[in-house]
Short mmCIF file of C-alpha atoms in Angstrom, two decimals:
data_model
loop_
_atom_site.label_atom_id
_atom_site.label_comp_id
_atom_site.label_asym_id
_atom_site.label_seq_id
_atom_site.Cartn_x
_atom_site.Cartn_y
_atom_site.Cartn_z
CA MET A 134 -9.08 82.95 152.74
CA ARG A 135 -9.47 84.12 156.33
CA SER A 136 -6.45 83.58 158.56
CA ARG A 137 -6.89 82.16 162.12
CA GLU A 138 -6.24 84.14 165.23
CA GLY A 139 -2.42 84.56 165.79
CA GLU A 140 -1.51 83.91 162.16
CA GLU A 141 -0.42 86.32 159.38
CA GLY A 142 -0.30 84.36 156.18
CA ASP A 143 2.00 81.38 156.94
CA ARG A 144 3.57 83.09 159.95
CA ARG A 145 2.40 82.60 163.58
CA THR A 146 2.07 85.98 165.45
CA TYR A 147 2.00 86.44 169.21
CA PHE A 148 3.13 88.64 172.11
CA LEU A 149 5.36 87.59 174.97
CA LEU A 150 3.35 88.10 178.16
CA THR A 151 5.21 88.24 181.50
CA ALA A 152 3.22 88.15 184.75
CA LYS A 153 4.50 89.01 188.20
CA GLY A 154 2.83 88.87 191.54
CA GLY A 155 3.36 90.15 194.90
CA VAL A 156 2.95 93.20 197.08
CA GLY A 157 4.34 96.59 196.37
CA THR A 158 7.87 96.28 194.83
CA ASP A 159 8.17 92.77 196.27
CA VAL A 160 7.13 90.95 193.13
CA ASN A 161 8.25 87.73 191.41
CA PRO A 162 7.34 85.68 188.36
CA LEU A 163 3.87 84.31 188.69
CA ALA A 164 3.11 80.90 187.34
CA GLY A 165 -0.37 79.64 186.50
CA ALA A 166 -1.83 83.11 185.54
CA ASN A 167 -4.61 82.50 183.09
CA VAL A 168 -4.75 84.77 179.97
CA TYR A 169 -8.02 85.74 178.25
CA LEU A 170 -8.42 87.83 175.12
CA ASN A 171 -11.95 89.08 174.39
CA GLY A 172 -13.23 86.58 177.01
CA GLU A 173 -11.52 83.53 175.27
CA TRP A 174 -8.83 81.60 177.34
CA LYS A 175 -5.55 81.76 175.48
CA GLY A 176 -3.11 79.93 177.85
CA ALA A 177 -1.44 80.18 181.22
CA THR A 178 1.99 81.39 182.33
CA GLY A 179 4.70 78.85 183.11
CA ALA A 180 7.13 78.57 185.90
CA ASP A 181 9.05 81.57 184.66
CA GLY A 182 5.85 83.61 184.70
CA GLN A 183 5.83 83.83 180.80
CA ALA A 184 3.42 82.72 177.96
CA GLU A 185 3.43 83.25 174.25
CA ILE A 186 -0.13 84.49 173.55
CA PRO A 187 -1.24 84.25 169.93
CA LEU A 188 -3.13 87.24 168.41
CA ARG A 189 -3.53 89.27 165.18
CA LEU A 190 -1.15 92.18 164.75
CA GLY A 191 -2.70 95.73 164.96
CA ARG A 192 -6.04 94.51 166.34
CA ASN A 193 -7.40 95.74 169.68
CA TYR A 194 -8.20 93.09 172.32
CA THR A 195 -9.68 93.13 175.79
CA LEU A 196 -7.19 91.40 178.08
CA LEU A 197 -7.89 89.73 181.40
CA LEU A 198 -5.23 88.10 183.65
CA TYR A 199 -6.57 85.92 186.45
CA ARG A 200 -4.95 83.71 189.20
CA HIS A 201 -6.52 82.70 192.41
CA GLY A 202 -5.17 84.75 195.41
CA TYR A 203 -4.41 87.80 193.26
CA GLN A 204 -6.34 90.78 191.94
CA GLN A 205 -7.23 90.33 188.33
CA VAL A 206 -5.84 92.66 185.72
CA THR A 207 -7.92 94.03 182.86
CA GLY A 208 -7.15 96.34 180.03
CA ARG A 209 -6.92 96.92 176.29
CA ILE A 210 -4.01 95.62 174.23
CA SER A 211 -2.74 95.94 170.61
CA VAL A 212 0.42 94.56 169.24
CA ASP A 213 2.17 95.76 166.13
CA LYS A 214 5.17 93.40 166.02
CA SER A 215 5.14 89.58 166.67
CA GLY A 216 7.10 88.59 169.73
CA GLU A 217 6.65 91.89 171.39
CA ALA A 218 7.08 91.82 175.26
CA ARG A 219 4.46 92.98 177.69
CA GLU A 220 4.70 92.83 181.42
CA PHE A 221 1.80 92.91 183.96
CA VAL A 222 1.82 92.90 187.75
CA LEU A 223 -0.94 91.17 189.70
CA ALA A 224 -1.36 92.53 193.22
CA ALA A 225 -1.73 89.76 195.78
CA ASN A 226 -4.93 89.52 197.77
CA ASN A 227 -3.70 89.46 201.27
CA ALA A 228 -5.06 88.40 204.64
CA LEU A 229 -3.91 89.76 207.96
CA PHE A 230 -3.19 86.76 210.27
CA LYS A 231 -3.33 87.48 214.03
CA VAL A 232 -2.48 84.55 216.33
CA ASP A 233 -1.94 83.89 220.06
CA SER A 234 -1.46 80.72 221.86
CA GLU A 235 -1.72 79.08 225.35
CA PRO A 236 0.94 79.00 226.61
CA SER A 237 2.17 82.17 224.96
CA ALA A 238 5.66 82.87 223.46
CA ALA A 239 5.43 79.94 220.91
CA SER A 240 7.46 80.32 217.76
CA VAL A 241 5.25 80.73 214.59
CA TYR A 242 6.15 79.39 211.30
CA ILE A 243 4.16 80.12 208.05
CA ASP A 244 5.07 77.85 205.18
CA ASP A 245 8.15 76.84 207.35
CA GLU A 246 9.33 80.36 207.52
CA PRO A 247 9.68 81.86 211.00
CA VAL A 248 7.57 84.92 211.47
CA GLY A 249 7.79 85.67 215.24
CA LYS A 250 6.43 84.51 218.51
CA THR A 251 2.92 84.60 219.87
CA PRO A 252 1.11 86.86 220.43
CA LEU A 253 1.28 88.28 216.95
CA ALA A 254 -1.24 91.01 217.86
CA GLY A 255 -0.35 93.23 214.98
CA GLY A 256 -0.66 90.39 212.55
CA LYS A 257 1.22 89.00 209.64
CA THR A 258 0.34 89.57 206.10
CA VAL A 259 -0.23 86.42 204.00
CA THR A 260 -1.63 85.81 200.55
CA LEU A 261 -5.11 84.38 200.35
CA GLY A 262 -5.10 80.66 199.78
CA PHE A 263 -3.53 77.67 201.57
CA HIS A 264 -0.62 77.97 203.97
CA SER A 265 0.89 75.72 206.53
CA VAL A 266 0.99 77.12 210.08
CA ARG A 267 3.07 75.61 212.83
CA LEU A 268 3.48 76.82 216.42
CA ALA A 269 6.27 75.38 218.43
CA TYR A 270 6.70 75.95 222.24
CA GLY A 271 9.00 73.11 223.15
CA GLU A 272 9.34 71.73 226.59
CA ASP A 273 6.49 69.27 227.37
CA TYR A 274 4.14 70.60 224.63
CA ARG A 275 3.23 69.18 221.25
CA ASP A 276 3.79 71.29 218.11
CA PHE A 277 0.59 72.71 216.54
CA PHE A 278 0.49 72.04 212.78
CA GLU A 279 -2.32 72.87 210.35
CA VAL A 280 -2.82 73.66 206.69
CA MET A 281 -5.12 76.71 206.90
CA GLU A 282 -7.05 78.35 204.07
CA PHE A 283 -7.14 82.05 204.25
CA THR A 284 -10.31 83.33 202.43
CA LYS A 285 -10.98 86.79 204.11
CA LYS A 286 -9.13 89.94 204.82
CA GLU A 287 -8.42 89.04 208.50
CA GLU A 288 -8.00 85.73 210.27
CA ASP A 289 -8.07 86.23 214.03
CA ARG A 290 -6.80 83.40 216.14
CA THR A 291 -6.51 85.38 219.35
CA GLY A 292 -8.61 85.67 222.50
CA GLU A 293 -11.18 82.85 222.68
CA ARG A 294 -9.96 81.51 219.29
CA ARG A 295 -6.34 81.36 220.36
CA ILE A 296 -4.54 78.17 219.65
CA VAL A 297 -4.29 75.95 222.74
CA LEU A 298 -1.10 73.81 222.61
CA GLN A 299 -1.58 70.20 223.76
CA LYS A 300 0.80 68.53 226.30
CA ASP A 301 3.06 66.09 224.63
CA PHE A 302 1.94 62.84 226.54
CA LEU A 303 3.94 60.66 224.29
CA LYS A 304 7.10 62.44 225.25
CA LEU A 305 6.25 62.45 228.94
CA GLY A 306 5.38 58.83 228.92
CA GLU A 307 8.52 57.75 227.07
CA ARG A 308 10.66 59.74 229.32
CA ALA A 309 9.10 58.06 232.50
CA ARG A 310 9.41 54.63 230.91
CA GLN A 311 13.08 55.21 230.08
CA LYS A 312 13.64 56.08 233.75
CA GLY A 313 11.85 52.80 234.82
CA ASP A 314 8.92 54.71 236.22
CA ILE A 315 6.23 52.45 234.73
CA GLU A 316 3.44 54.08 236.78
CA GLY A 317 4.46 57.44 235.67
CA ALA A 318 4.37 56.28 232.06
CA ILE A 319 0.94 54.81 232.58
CA LYS A 320 -0.33 58.05 234.09
CA ALA A 321 1.10 60.08 231.19
CA TYR A 322 -0.36 58.02 228.42
CA ALA A 323 -3.75 57.79 230.19
CA ALA A 324 -3.97 61.47 230.40
CA ALA A 325 -4.42 61.77 226.63
CA GLY A 326 -8.11 62.34 226.21
CA ARG A 327 -10.27 61.21 223.26
CA GLU A 328 -9.82 64.59 221.45
CA HIS A 329 -6.02 64.64 221.81
CA PRO A 330 -4.30 64.11 218.48
CA ASP A 331 -2.11 61.36 220.01
CA TYR A 332 -4.98 59.56 221.65
CA ALA A 333 -4.67 56.34 219.56
CA GLU A 334 -0.84 56.11 219.92
CA ALA A 335 -1.08 56.84 223.68
CA ARG A 336 -3.61 54.01 224.18
CA ARG A 337 -1.50 51.69 222.05
CA ARG A 338 1.53 52.36 224.21
CA LEU A 339 -0.58 51.79 227.36
CA GLY A 340 -1.52 48.41 225.96
CA ASP A 341 2.26 47.58 225.35
CA ILE A 342 3.05 48.49 229.03
CA TYR A 343 0.24 46.33 230.31
CA LEU A 344 1.32 43.53 228.07
CA ASP A 345 5.07 43.54 228.50
CA ASP A 346 5.73 45.25 231.93
CA LYS A 347 2.60 44.60 233.98
CA GLU A 348 1.54 41.30 232.48
CA ASP A 349 -2.04 42.50 232.96
CA TYR A 350 -3.52 40.94 229.91
CA ASP A 351 -7.04 42.03 230.44
CA ALA A 352 -5.94 45.63 230.57
CA ALA A 353 -3.78 45.16 227.52
CA ILE A 354 -6.58 43.63 225.53
CA ALA A 355 -8.85 46.55 226.59
CA GLU A 356 -6.32 49.08 225.51
CA PHE A 357 -5.65 47.43 222.06
CA GLU A 358 -9.32 46.89 221.41
CA THR A 359 -9.87 50.71 222.16
CA VAL A 360 -7.30 51.56 219.57
CA LEU A 361 -8.57 49.16 216.89
CA ALA A 362 -12.32 50.14 217.58
CA LEU A 363 -11.53 53.59 216.22
CA PRO A 364 -13.13 53.99 212.81
CA GLU A 365 -10.01 54.99 211.09
CA ASN A 366 -8.06 52.07 212.48
CA GLN A 367 -10.74 49.62 211.72
CA GLN A 368 -10.22 50.51 208.07
CA LEU A 369 -6.41 50.66 208.59
CA ILE A 370 -6.38 54.18 207.32
CA TYR A 371 -3.61 54.79 209.70
CA LYS A 372 -1.38 52.00 208.72
CA GLN A 373 0.90 52.17 211.59
CA PHE A 374 -1.61 50.57 213.85
CA ALA A 375 -1.59 47.30 211.85
CA VAL A 376 0.97 45.95 214.34
CA THR A 377 -1.57 46.45 217.09
CA PHE A 378 -3.39 43.36 215.75
CA THR A 379 -0.12 41.40 216.55
CA ASN A 380 -0.09 42.82 220.12
CA LEU A 381 -3.75 41.95 220.61
CA GLY A 382 -3.24 38.51 219.52
CA HIS A 383 -0.20 38.05 221.81
CA ALA A 384 -2.32 39.40 224.76
CA TYR A 385 -5.12 36.90 223.97
CA CYS A 386 -2.57 34.08 223.69
CA GLU A 387 -1.08 34.94 227.13
CA LYS A 388 -4.59 35.20 228.75
CA GLY A 389 -5.50 31.77 227.30
CA ASN A 390 -2.31 30.28 228.81
CA ARG A 391 -3.40 31.57 232.26
CA LEU A 392 -6.74 29.99 231.87
CA VAL A 393 -5.73 26.53 230.66
CA ALA A 394 -5.63 25.03 234.16
CA SER A 395 -8.79 26.55 235.51
CA ASP A 396 -11.22 27.03 232.53
CA ARG A 397 -10.46 25.01 229.36
CA ASP A 398 -13.39 26.42 227.47
CA ALA A 399 -12.49 29.99 228.28
CA ALA A 400 -8.92 29.23 227.36
CA SER A 401 -9.94 27.77 223.89
CA SER A 402 -11.99 31.03 223.36
CA GLN A 403 -8.99 33.23 224.05
CA PHE A 404 -6.74 31.14 221.66
CA ALA A 405 -9.32 31.51 218.94
CA LYS A 406 -9.47 35.22 219.38
CA ALA A 407 -5.74 35.38 219.21
CA ILE A 408 -5.65 33.46 215.99
CA LYS A 409 -8.35 35.77 214.44
CA ALA A 410 -6.29 38.96 215.39
CA LEU A 411 -3.02 37.48 214.30
CA GLN A 412 -4.55 36.51 210.93
CA THR A 413 -5.46 40.14 210.29
CA ALA A 414 -1.84 41.12 211.32
CA ARG A 415 -0.39 38.63 208.85
CA GLN A 416 -2.46 40.15 206.05
CA ASN A 417 -0.98 43.61 206.81
CA THR A 418 2.66 42.93 207.60
CA ARG A 419 3.57 45.42 204.81
CA PHE A 420 2.31 48.10 207.01
CA PHE A 421 4.37 47.25 210.09
CA PRO A 422 6.60 50.15 211.17
CA SER A 423 10.09 49.73 209.80
CA ALA A 424 11.70 50.31 213.21
CA GLU A 425 10.15 47.24 214.60
CA TYR A 426 9.37 45.32 211.48
CA ASP A 427 11.41 42.20 212.10
CA GLU A 428 10.30 41.76 215.67
CA ALA A 429 6.65 42.31 214.81
CA VAL A 430 6.84 39.83 211.94
CA HIS A 431 8.46 37.16 214.35
CA ASP A 432 5.77 37.76 217.04
CA THR A 433 2.92 37.49 214.49
CA TYR A 434 4.14 34.12 213.25
CA TYR A 435 5.18 32.81 216.68
CA TYR A 436 1.99 33.56 218.48
CA THR A 437 -0.16 32.40 215.61
CA ALA A 438 1.66 28.98 215.78
CA LEU A 439 1.53 28.81 219.59
CA SER A 440 -2.13 29.79 219.67
CA TYR A 441 -3.02 26.96 217.21
CA HIS A 442 -0.74 24.63 219.28
CA LYS A 443 -2.39 25.37 222.54
CA LEU A 444 -5.75 25.19 220.95
CA TYR A 445 -5.02 21.64 219.62
CA LEU A 446 -3.91 20.51 223.08
CA LEU A 447 -7.21 21.57 224.45
CA THR A 448 -9.48 20.27 221.62
CA LYS A 449 -7.44 17.37 219.95
CA GLN A 450 -9.18 18.26 216.74
CA PRO A 451 -7.14 16.92 213.71
CA ALA A 452 -7.94 20.05 211.74
CA VAL A 453 -6.39 22.26 214.47
CA MET A 454 -3.33 19.97 214.71
CA ASN A 455 -2.73 20.38 210.95
CA SER A 456 -3.07 24.18 211.27
CA ALA A 457 -0.56 24.18 214.09
CA SER A 458 1.93 22.06 212.19
CA LEU A 459 1.73 24.37 209.13
CA ALA A 460 1.96 27.46 211.42
CA TRP A 461 5.10 26.21 213.02
CA ARG A 462 6.64 25.44 209.55
CA GLU A 463 5.73 29.08 208.49
CA TYR A 464 7.38 30.42 211.55
CA PHE A 465 10.73 28.85 210.74
CA ASP A 466 10.33 29.66 206.98
CA PHE A 467 9.65 33.37 207.78
CA PHE A 468 12.05 33.78 210.65
CA PRO A 469 13.81 37.27 210.12
CA LYS A 470 17.46 36.77 209.49
CA LYS A 471 18.22 39.99 211.44
CA LEU A 472 16.92 38.34 214.61
CA GLU A 473 19.38 35.35 214.45
CA GLY A 474 21.78 35.31 217.35
CA ILE A 475 19.74 37.64 219.61
CA PRO A 476 19.19 35.84 222.87
CA THR A 477 15.43 36.52 223.26
CA PHE A 478 14.64 35.22 219.81
CA VAL A 479 17.16 32.30 220.04
CA GLN A 480 15.22 31.16 223.03
CA ALA A 481 11.91 31.64 221.21
CA ARG A 482 13.20 29.56 218.33
CA GLU A 483 14.32 26.75 220.71
CA ALA A 484 10.81 26.65 222.24
CA ALA A 485 9.30 26.61 218.73
CA ARG A 486 11.37 23.47 217.83
CA ARG A 487 10.11 21.70 221.08
CA TYR A 488 6.55 22.65 220.22
CA ARG A 489 6.95 21.45 216.58
CA ASP A 490 8.37 18.17 217.70
CA GLN A 491 5.48 17.78 220.20
CA ILE A 492 3.03 18.21 217.26
CA GLN A 493 4.88 15.85 215.05
CA GLU A 494 4.83 13.09 217.67
CA GLN A 495 1.05 13.13 217.83
#
């Protein structure tokens, strides 16, 4: 009877392979190194860089060790004693990473390790493959962060390919707003162009200013709709913008209130738009940012009920009255406990009771 590979009679036979990887004398256990004998895959090294590779004693094999990002090792191997240890070193395939930035003197981090400041004209050696790269200048500039794939011997991000750091318009706008400089905050947020990574958040904050500070509801609606029209936000890929539907509904509701006396049809249209936006918000409350979750939930239910209420007063449709009555009931049912006792929300709750009583008297 012919024995299978790695067996001698009833006994399993193998050799203990240790793979290390690195540059020069700076080597460490290498996990995930694939081991082939005579072209057949026999296993891969574990976290400790080791693997027990089955084979027949005294037989010659062609060995191949391979791991992405390292130079493969080939050779002949023969083992006379089961459990015999063999060690191999795979030299790392390296890339030379040169980088500069605008402005210069930004701190450079590769895989969270500081490697110097720009310009790194002499370059920094990195292994081929994926690495996180972060540049931090501080002051009024946004950190640059990107996971880069190094696939060639030199990656040159200097000269025309230097990394241009973006102004941190969110920081500038928030600083101005905290000082009470509303116009300065508007200017800062508006400066974030379409290609800026904070574009959507800057426009959302602009909308908040127009809604809460300027009471310019047309401008607020325009900003919120700009944010929500972005393809990634239409699909709620960036879940933090779910609360923007609440703010949009709030703005439509306020605009409707302003139009009630002068244009009842236009006011009705605004309340209907508010309800539509707020219904989307209600379906996505689980995505509201934790820092403003309770306030956002409150506003979602409050302005939903208020919009139905105002729409009923304009249309006198029984179905709308029923929707308003249900919406006020849900407002009280879902009122966040953490907001109880806070003056602004106490006042909102008192107003809601008056509105509910008004509906019940119809």
